[in-house]
Coordinates of C-alpha atoms in Angstrom, one line a residue:
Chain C
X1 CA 54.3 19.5 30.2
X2 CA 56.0 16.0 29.2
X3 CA 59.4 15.3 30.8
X4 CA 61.6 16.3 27.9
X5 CA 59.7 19.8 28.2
X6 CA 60.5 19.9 31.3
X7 CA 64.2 18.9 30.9
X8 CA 64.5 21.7 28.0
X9 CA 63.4 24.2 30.1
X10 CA 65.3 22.9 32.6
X11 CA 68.7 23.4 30.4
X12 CA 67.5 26.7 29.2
X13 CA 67.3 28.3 32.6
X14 CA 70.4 26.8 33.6
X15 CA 72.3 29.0 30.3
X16 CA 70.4 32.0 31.2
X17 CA 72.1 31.6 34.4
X18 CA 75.3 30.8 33.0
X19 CA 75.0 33.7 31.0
X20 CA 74.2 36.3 32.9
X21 CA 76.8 35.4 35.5
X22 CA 79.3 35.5 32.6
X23 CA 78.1 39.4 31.9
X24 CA 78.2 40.2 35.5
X25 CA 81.8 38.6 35.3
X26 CA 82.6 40.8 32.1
X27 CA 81.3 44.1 33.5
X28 CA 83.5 43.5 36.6
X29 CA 86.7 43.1 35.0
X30 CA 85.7 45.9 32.6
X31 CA 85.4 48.5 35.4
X32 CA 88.7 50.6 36.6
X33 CA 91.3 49.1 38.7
X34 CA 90.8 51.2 41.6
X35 CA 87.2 51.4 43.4
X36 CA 86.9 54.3 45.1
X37 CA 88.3 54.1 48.7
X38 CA 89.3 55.9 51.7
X39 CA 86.5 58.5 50.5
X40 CA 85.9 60.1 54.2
X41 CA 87.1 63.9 53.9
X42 CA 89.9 64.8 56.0
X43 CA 93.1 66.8 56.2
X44 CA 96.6 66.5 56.7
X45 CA 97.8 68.3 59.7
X46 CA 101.6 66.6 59.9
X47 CA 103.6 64.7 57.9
X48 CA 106.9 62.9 58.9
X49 CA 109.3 61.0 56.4
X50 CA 106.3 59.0 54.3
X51 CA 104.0 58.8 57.1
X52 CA 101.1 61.5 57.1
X53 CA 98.5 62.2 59.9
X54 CA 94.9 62.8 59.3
X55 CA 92.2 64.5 60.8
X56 CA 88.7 63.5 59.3
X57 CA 86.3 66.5 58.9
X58 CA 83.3 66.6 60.7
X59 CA 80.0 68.3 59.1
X60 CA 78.4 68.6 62.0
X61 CA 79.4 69.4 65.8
X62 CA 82.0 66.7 67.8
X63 CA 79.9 65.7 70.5
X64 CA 82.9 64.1 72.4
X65 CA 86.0 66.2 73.7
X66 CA 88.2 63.1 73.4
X67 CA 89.7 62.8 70.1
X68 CA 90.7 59.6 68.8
X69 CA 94.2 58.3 67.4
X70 CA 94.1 55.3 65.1
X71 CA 98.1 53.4 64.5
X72 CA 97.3 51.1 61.5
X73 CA 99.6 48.0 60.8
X74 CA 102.7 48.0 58.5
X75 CA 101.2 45.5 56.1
X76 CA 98.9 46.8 53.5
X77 CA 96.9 50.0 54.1
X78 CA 95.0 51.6 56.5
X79 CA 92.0 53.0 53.9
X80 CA 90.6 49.3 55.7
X81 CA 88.8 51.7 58.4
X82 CA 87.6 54.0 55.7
X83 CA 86.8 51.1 53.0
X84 CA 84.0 52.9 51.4
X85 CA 81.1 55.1 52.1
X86 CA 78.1 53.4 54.2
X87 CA 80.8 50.6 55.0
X88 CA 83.6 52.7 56.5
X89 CA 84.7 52.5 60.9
X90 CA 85.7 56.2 60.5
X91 CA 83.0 57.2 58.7
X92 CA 80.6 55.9 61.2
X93 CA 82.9 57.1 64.5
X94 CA 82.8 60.6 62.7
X95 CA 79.1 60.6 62.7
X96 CA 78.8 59.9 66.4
X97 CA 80.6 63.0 67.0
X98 CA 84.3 62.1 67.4
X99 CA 87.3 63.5 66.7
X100 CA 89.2 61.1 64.7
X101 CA 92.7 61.3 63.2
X102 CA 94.4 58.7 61.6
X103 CA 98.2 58.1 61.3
X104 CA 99.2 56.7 57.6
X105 CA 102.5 55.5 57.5
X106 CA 102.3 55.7 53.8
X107 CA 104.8 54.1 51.1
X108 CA 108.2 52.8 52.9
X109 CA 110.6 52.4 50.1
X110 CA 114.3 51.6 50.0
X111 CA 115.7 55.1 52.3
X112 CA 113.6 53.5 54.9
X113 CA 115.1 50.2 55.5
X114 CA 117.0 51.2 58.1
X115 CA 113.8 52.2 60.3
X116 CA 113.8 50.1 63.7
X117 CA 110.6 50.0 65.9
X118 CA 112.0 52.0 68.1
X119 CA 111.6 54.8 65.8
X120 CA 108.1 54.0 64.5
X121 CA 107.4 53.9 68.2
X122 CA 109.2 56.7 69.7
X123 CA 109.9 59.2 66.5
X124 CA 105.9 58.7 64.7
X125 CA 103.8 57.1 67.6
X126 CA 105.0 59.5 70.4
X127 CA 104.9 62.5 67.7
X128 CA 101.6 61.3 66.4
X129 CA 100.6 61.8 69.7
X130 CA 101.7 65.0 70.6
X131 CA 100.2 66.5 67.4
X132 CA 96.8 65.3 67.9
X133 CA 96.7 66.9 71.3
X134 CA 97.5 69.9 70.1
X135 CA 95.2 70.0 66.9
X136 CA 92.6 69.3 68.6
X137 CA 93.3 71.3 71.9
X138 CA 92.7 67.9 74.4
X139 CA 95.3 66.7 77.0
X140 CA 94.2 63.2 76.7
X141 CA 93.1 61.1 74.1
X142 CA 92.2 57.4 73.0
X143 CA 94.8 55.4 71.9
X144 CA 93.3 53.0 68.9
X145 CA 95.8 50.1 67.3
X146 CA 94.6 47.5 64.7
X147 CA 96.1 44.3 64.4
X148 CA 100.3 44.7 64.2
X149 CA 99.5 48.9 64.9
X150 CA 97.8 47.7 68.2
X151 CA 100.7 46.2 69.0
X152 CA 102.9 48.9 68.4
X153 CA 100.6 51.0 70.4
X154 CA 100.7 49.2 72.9
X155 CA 104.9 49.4 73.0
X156 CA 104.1 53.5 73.0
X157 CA 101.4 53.0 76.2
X158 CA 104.0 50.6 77.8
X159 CA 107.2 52.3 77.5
X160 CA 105.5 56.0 78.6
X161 CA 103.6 55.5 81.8
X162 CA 103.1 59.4 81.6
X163 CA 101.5 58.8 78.1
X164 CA 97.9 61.0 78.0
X165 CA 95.7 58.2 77.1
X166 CA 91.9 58.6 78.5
X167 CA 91.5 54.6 76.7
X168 CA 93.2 52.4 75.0
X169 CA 91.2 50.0 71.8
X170 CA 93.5 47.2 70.7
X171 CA 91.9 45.6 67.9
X172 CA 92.3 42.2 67.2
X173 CA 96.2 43.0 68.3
X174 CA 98.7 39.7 68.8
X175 CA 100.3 40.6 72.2
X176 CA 101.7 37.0 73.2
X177 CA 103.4 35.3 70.5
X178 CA 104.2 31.6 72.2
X179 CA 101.5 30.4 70.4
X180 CA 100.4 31.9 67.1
X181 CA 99.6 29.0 65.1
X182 CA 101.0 28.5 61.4
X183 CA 103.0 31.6 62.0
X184 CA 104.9 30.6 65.0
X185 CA 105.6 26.6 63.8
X186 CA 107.6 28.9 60.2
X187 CA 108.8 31.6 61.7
X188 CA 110.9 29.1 64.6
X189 CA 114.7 30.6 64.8
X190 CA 115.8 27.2 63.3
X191 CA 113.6 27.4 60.3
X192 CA 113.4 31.2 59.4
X193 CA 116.9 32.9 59.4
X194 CA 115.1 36.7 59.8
X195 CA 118.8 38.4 58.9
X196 CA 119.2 35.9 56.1
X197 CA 115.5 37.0 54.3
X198 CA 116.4 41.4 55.5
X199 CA 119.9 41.2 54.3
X200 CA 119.0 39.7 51.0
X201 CA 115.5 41.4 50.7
X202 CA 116.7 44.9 52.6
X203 CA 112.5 45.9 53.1
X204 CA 110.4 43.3 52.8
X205 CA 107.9 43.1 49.6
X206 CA 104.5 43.3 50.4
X207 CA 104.1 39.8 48.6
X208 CA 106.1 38.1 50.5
X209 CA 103.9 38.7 53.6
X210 CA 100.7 38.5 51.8
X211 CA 101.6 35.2 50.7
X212 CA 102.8 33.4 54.2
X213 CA 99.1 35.2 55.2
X214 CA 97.6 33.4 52.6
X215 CA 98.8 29.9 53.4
X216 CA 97.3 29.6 56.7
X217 CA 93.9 28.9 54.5
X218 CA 95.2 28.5 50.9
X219 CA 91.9 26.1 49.9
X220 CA 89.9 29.1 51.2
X221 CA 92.1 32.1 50.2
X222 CA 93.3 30.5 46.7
X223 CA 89.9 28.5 45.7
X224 CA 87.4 29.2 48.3
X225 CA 87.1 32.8 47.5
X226 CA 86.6 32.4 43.9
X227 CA 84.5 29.9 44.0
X228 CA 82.2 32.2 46.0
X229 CA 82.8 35.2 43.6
X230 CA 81.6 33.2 41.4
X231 CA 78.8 31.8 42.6
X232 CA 77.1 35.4 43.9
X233 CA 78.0 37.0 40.8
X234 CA 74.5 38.6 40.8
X235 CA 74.7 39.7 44.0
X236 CA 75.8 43.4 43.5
X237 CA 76.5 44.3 46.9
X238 CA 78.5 41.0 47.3
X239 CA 80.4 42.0 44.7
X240 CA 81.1 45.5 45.5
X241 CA 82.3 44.2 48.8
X242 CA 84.3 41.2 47.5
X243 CA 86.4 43.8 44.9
X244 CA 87.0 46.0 47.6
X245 CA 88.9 43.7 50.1
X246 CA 90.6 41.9 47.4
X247 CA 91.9 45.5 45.9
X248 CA 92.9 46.3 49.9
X249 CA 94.7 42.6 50.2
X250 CA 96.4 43.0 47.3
X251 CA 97.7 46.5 47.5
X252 CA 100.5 46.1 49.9
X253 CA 103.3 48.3 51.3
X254 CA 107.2 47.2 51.7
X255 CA 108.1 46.1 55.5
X256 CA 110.7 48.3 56.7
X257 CA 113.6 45.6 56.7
X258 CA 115.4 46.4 60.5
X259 CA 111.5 46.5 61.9
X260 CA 110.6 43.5 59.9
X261 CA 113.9 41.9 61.5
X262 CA 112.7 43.0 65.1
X263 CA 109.5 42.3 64.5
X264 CA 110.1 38.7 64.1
X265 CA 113.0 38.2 66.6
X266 CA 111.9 40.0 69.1
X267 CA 108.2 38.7 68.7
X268 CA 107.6 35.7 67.3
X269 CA 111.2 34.1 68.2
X270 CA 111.6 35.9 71.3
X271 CA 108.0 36.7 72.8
X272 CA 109.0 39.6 74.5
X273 CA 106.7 41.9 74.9
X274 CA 104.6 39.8 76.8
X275 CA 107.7 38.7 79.1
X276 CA 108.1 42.2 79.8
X277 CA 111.7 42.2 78.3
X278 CA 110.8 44.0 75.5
X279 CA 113.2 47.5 74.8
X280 CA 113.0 50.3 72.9
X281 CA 116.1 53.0 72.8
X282 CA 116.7 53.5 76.2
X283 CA 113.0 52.7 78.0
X284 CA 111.8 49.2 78.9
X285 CA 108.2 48.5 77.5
X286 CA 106.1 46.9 80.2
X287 CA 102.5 46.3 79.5
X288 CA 102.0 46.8 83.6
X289 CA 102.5 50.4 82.6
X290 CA 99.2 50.6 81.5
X291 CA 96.4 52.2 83.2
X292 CA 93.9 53.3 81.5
X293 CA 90.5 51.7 80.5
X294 CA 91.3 49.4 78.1
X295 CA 89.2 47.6 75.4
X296 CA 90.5 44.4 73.4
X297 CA 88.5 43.5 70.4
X298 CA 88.7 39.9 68.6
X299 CA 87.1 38.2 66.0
X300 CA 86.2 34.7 66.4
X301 CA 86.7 33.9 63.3
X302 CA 89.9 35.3 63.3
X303 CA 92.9 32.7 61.9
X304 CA 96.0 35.2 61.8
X305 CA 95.6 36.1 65.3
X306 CA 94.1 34.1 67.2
X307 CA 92.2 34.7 70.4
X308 CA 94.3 34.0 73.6
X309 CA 97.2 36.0 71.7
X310 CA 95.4 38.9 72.2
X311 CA 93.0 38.7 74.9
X312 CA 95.9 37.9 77.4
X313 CA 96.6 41.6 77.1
X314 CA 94.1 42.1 79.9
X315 CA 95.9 39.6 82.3
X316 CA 99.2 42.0 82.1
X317 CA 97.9 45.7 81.8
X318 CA 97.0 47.6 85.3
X319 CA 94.2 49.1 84.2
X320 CA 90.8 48.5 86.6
X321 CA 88.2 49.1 83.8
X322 CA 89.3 46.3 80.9
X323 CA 86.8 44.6 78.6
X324 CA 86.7 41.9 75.9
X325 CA 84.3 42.1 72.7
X326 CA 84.4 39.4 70.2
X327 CA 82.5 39.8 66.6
X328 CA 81.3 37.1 65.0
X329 CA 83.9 37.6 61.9
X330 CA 86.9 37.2 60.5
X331 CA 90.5 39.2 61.3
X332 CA 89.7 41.9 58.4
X333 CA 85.8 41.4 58.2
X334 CA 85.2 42.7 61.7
X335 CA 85.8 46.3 60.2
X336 CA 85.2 45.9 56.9
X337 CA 81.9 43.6 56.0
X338 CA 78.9 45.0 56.2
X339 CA 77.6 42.9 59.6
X340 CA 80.5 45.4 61.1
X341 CA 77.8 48.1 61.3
X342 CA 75.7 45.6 63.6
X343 CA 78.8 44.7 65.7
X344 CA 82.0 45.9 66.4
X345 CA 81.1 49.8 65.0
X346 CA 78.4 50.4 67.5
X347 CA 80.1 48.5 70.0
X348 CA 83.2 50.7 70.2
X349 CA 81.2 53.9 69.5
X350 CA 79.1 52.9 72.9
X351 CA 82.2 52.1 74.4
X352 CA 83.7 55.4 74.3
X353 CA 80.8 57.3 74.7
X354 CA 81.0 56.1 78.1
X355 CA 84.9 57.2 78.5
X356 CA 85.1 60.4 75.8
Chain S
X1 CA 67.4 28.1 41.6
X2 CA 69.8 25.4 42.5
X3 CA 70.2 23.0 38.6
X4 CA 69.2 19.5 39.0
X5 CA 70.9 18.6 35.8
X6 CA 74.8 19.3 36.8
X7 CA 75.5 18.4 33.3
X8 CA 74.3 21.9 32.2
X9 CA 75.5 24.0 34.1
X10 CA 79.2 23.0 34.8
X11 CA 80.1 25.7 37.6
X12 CA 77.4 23.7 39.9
X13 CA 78.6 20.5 39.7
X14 CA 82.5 21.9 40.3
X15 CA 81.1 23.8 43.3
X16 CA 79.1 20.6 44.4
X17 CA 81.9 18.9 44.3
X18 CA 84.0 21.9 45.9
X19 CA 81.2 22.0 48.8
X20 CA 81.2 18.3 49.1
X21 CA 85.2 17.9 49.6
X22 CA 86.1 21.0 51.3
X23 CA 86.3 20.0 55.2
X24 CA 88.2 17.1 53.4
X25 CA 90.6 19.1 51.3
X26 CA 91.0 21.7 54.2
X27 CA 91.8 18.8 56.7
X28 CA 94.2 17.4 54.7
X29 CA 96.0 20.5 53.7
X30 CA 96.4 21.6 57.3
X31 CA 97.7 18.3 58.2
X32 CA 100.5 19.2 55.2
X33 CA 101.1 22.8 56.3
X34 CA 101.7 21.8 60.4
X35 CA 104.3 19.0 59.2
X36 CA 107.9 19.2 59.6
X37 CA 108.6 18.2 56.2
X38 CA 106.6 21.5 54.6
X39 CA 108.2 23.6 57.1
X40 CA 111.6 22.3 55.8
X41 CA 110.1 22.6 52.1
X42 CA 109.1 26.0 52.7
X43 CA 112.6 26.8 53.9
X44 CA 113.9 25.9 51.0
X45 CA 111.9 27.8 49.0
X46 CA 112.3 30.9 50.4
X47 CA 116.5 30.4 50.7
X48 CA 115.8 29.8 46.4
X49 CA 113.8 32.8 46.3
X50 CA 115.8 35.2 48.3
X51 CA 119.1 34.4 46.3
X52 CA 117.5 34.8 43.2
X53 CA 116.2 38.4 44.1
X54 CA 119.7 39.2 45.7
X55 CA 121.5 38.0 41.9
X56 CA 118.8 40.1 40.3
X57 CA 118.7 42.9 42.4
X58 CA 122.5 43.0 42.2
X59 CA 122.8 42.3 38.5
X60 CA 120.4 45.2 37.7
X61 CA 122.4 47.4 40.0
X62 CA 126.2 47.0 38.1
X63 CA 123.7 47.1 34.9
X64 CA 122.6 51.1 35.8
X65 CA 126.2 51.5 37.1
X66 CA 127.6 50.9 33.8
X67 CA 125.5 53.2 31.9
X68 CA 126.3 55.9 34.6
X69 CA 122.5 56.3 35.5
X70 CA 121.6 57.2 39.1
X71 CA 120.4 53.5 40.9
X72 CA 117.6 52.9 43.2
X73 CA 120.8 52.9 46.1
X74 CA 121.5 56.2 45.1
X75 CA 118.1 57.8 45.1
X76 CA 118.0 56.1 48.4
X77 CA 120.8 57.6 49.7
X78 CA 119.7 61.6 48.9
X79 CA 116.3 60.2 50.1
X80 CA 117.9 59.4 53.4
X81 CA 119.8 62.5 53.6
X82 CA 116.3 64.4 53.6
X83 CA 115.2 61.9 56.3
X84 CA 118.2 63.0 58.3
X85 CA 117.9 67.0 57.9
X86 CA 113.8 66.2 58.7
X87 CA 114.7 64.1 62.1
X88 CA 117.1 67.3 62.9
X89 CA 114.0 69.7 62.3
X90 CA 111.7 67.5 64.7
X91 CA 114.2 67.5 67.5
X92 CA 115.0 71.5 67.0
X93 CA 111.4 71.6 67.1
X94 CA 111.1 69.4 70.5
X95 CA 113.6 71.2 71.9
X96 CA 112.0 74.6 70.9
X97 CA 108.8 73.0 72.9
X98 CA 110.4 71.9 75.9
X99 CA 111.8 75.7 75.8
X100 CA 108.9 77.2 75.7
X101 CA 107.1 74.5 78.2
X102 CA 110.0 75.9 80.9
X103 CA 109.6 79.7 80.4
X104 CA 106.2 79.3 81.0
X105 CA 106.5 77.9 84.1
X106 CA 109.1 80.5 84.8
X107 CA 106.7 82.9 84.4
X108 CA 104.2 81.7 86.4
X109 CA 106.9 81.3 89.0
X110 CA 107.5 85.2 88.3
X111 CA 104.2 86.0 88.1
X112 CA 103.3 84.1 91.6
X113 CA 106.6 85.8 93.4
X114 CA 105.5 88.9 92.4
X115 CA 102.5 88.8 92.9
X116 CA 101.4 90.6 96.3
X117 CA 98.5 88.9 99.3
X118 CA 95.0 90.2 98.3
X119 CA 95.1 92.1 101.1
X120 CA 98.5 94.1 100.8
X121 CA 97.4 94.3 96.8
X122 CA 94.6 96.3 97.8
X123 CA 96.3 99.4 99.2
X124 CA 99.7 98.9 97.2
X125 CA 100.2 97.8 93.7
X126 CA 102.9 95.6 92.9
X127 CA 104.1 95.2 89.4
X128 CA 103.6 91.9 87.8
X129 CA 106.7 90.0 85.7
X130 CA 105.3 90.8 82.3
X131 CA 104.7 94.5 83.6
X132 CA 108.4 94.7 85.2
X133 CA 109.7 93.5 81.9
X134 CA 107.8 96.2 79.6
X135 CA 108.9 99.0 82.1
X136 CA 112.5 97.8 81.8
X137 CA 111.7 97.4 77.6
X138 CA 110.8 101.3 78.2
X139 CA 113.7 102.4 79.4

């Protein structure tokens, strides 16, 4: 073969390439908006305002008594711990036999400005938890928060020291807010007027949060990502996975305006939850409160919470049995990649076996 | 297979380049984002934005106003007023429980009070609360 053969077949393979990475393009963008998510079968068995609370069938029989309570975050959705089947948290804690419900606070929309923490805390949380103890005939259960919904679970756990919780999972949950990175350097009282952005916004669009998340990495969230698209365009499963978290990212909800204005005072301006000066209504939320067996996951990789803001958690609750886990991922990807079925999914499932 | 000749294949000599530059790129742009002056830029930004969804939001408000159409506000407002009557429900309903949660242990109160020793029980039968209250239903 002479050089220029060599250099023709060279080019030739390089179009097919091109090619077929343009069809795998074209059949992607030709599918329906909406993959299939959230697929796990469940039931409703309460609703309050938008918010709805789940219980996830089980085919088989529960092997543990202790039924588990997931809070989810108020930014985007929580079908992120039921992403899809074979790749779902819920799916695989259902299959080990446990009791899982889920609370959804749906769709906020304008009536629901006026929502404070103190009522996601005390009217849903505190409900939630009454409901599931009495669906699922248990006194005690385990208490599971993810990222901003650990946090609220934790102001549930702190302001009710009689609160039944066998455990408590706080998953890569921002507890101390003195140092959160990007976040805290714009979100400074001198810089971010928080009653300027609620009273001109009233809730806060999902975009508006999705965006400041996005420039803590905008080469990697705005180029990065595509780039990578692109490049394992072949790759099925990559693909799968890649259209799934970018229809989860950007499918947000509204941020209640009066919790998105408390939120940010009272945490990132304030930091005082983990001063122990945190309120809601007429209790005082102290982490001390906490007693039970308490596991804090984090994810190395993890840019919009970073490690010592949640880990600290374990310096200020009372509890005797307290671990750390770290996954090798990212803030979303330790739930929701497929290396979360070698990490944090049998980690927490072992976990509790030992405390269910 | 990785292209030797870039030329052809156009996508693997942007995402050489892309691989090549990134820590660079990324090093620089954090740089930007921690600096005072983007904080202060970002500021400003935002103040544009939010007036110009307050206008709008305003502006399309007086616009349904005018042609005598319910607004968002309004469908808000009844919204909210369903809110209200369902927060009512949930504390007739905690109230209900904490009810309930009492007479029960009033009846096992009863029930203990009444109750007689084992051994006085066994030569003498003493009516339980539940049993006093159907014999006083009786008559």
């Amino acid at each position: 073969m002479t050089a220029q053969d060599a250099s023709l077949n060279q080019t030739r393979e390089d179009l097919e390439r091109q090619w077929k990475r343009m069809e795998a393009a074209m059949s992607y963008w030709a599918k329906p908006a909406s993959p299939l998510i959230g697929q796990s079968p469940k039931e409703v068995v309460w609703t309050k305002g938008k918010a709805k609370l789940y219980r996830y069938l089980s085919g088989g029989k529960r092997k543990h008594a202790t039924p588990i309570l997931m809070v989810y975050a108020l930014i985007n959705k929580p079908y992120i711990l039921d992403l899809t089947p074979g790749n779902s948290l819920i799916e695989h804690l259902v299959a080990e036999g446990y009791d899982v419900f889920l609370l959804d606070w749906g769709k906020f929309d304008e009536e629901d400005q006026q929502l404070r923490l103190d009522d996601l805390v005390m009217d849903y949380i505190a409900r939630a938890v009454k409901k599931t103890l009495k669906v699922s005939g248990q006194d005690e259960l385990t208490l599971f928060g993810y990222c901003m919904g650990g946090t609220m679970a934790l102001m549930y756990a702190g302001s009710h020291p009689e609160a039944p919780l066998k455990n408590l999972v706080a998953l890569t949950t921002p507890v101390d807010f003195a140092d959160a990175g990007l976040f805290t350097r714009w979100m400074n009282a001198d810089d971010f007027d928080v009653d300027r952005v609620v009273d001109s916004l009233g809730n806060v669009p999902p975009e508006f949060i999705r965006h400041g998340a996005k420039l803590l990495k905008p080469l990697q969230n705005f180029m990065g990502t595509y780039v990578q698209l692109w490049d394992k365009l072949s790759d099925e499963e990559f693909v799968k996975s890649w259209v799934l978290l970018d229809h989860w990212v950007n499918d947000g909800i509204q941020f209640p305006g009066e919790a998105y204005r408390q939120w940010v005072k009272e945490l990132y301006q304030n930091n005082r939850l983990i001063k122990g000066e945190l309120r809601l209504r007429d209790r005082d939320v102290k982490l001390s409160n906490i007693t039970c067996p308490v596991l804090c996951a984090v994810a190395t990789l993890d840019h919009i919470v970073q490690k010592p803001q949640a880990t600290i958690l374990l310096d200020h609750v009372s509890s005797t049995d307290r671990e750390v886990y770290e996954a090798p991922s990212g803030h979303v990807g330790i739930v929701a990649v497929a290396s979360a079925r070698d990490h944090f999914y049998p980690k927490l499932a072992g976990w509790l076996a030992a405390r269910s | 297979m990785t292209s030797q000749t870039p030329g052809a294949d156009l996508f693997q000599a942007w995402k050489g380049l892309y691989d090549q530059y990134e820590s660079t790129w990324t090093k620089a742009t954090q740089e930007m984002l921690e600096s005072e002056s983007f904080t202060k830029t970002l500021s400003q930004t935002r103040e544009q934005y939010l007036s110009g969804r307050k206008v709008s939001k305003e502006t399309m408000e007086r616009y349904w106003e005018s042609l005598r159409i319910p607004t968002k506000t309004d469908v808000a407002r009844v919204a909210g007023m369903v809110n209200a009557l369902e927060n009512k429900i949930d504390a007739l309903e905690d109230a209900h429980d904490t009810l309930m949660a009492q007479l029960s242990r009033i009846e096992s109160k009863l029930d203990a009070l009444l109750t007689p020793p084992v051994e006085v029980a066994a030569t003498k039968q003493v009516p339980t609360a539940k049993a006093a209250a159907g014999r006083s239903k009786a008559k």
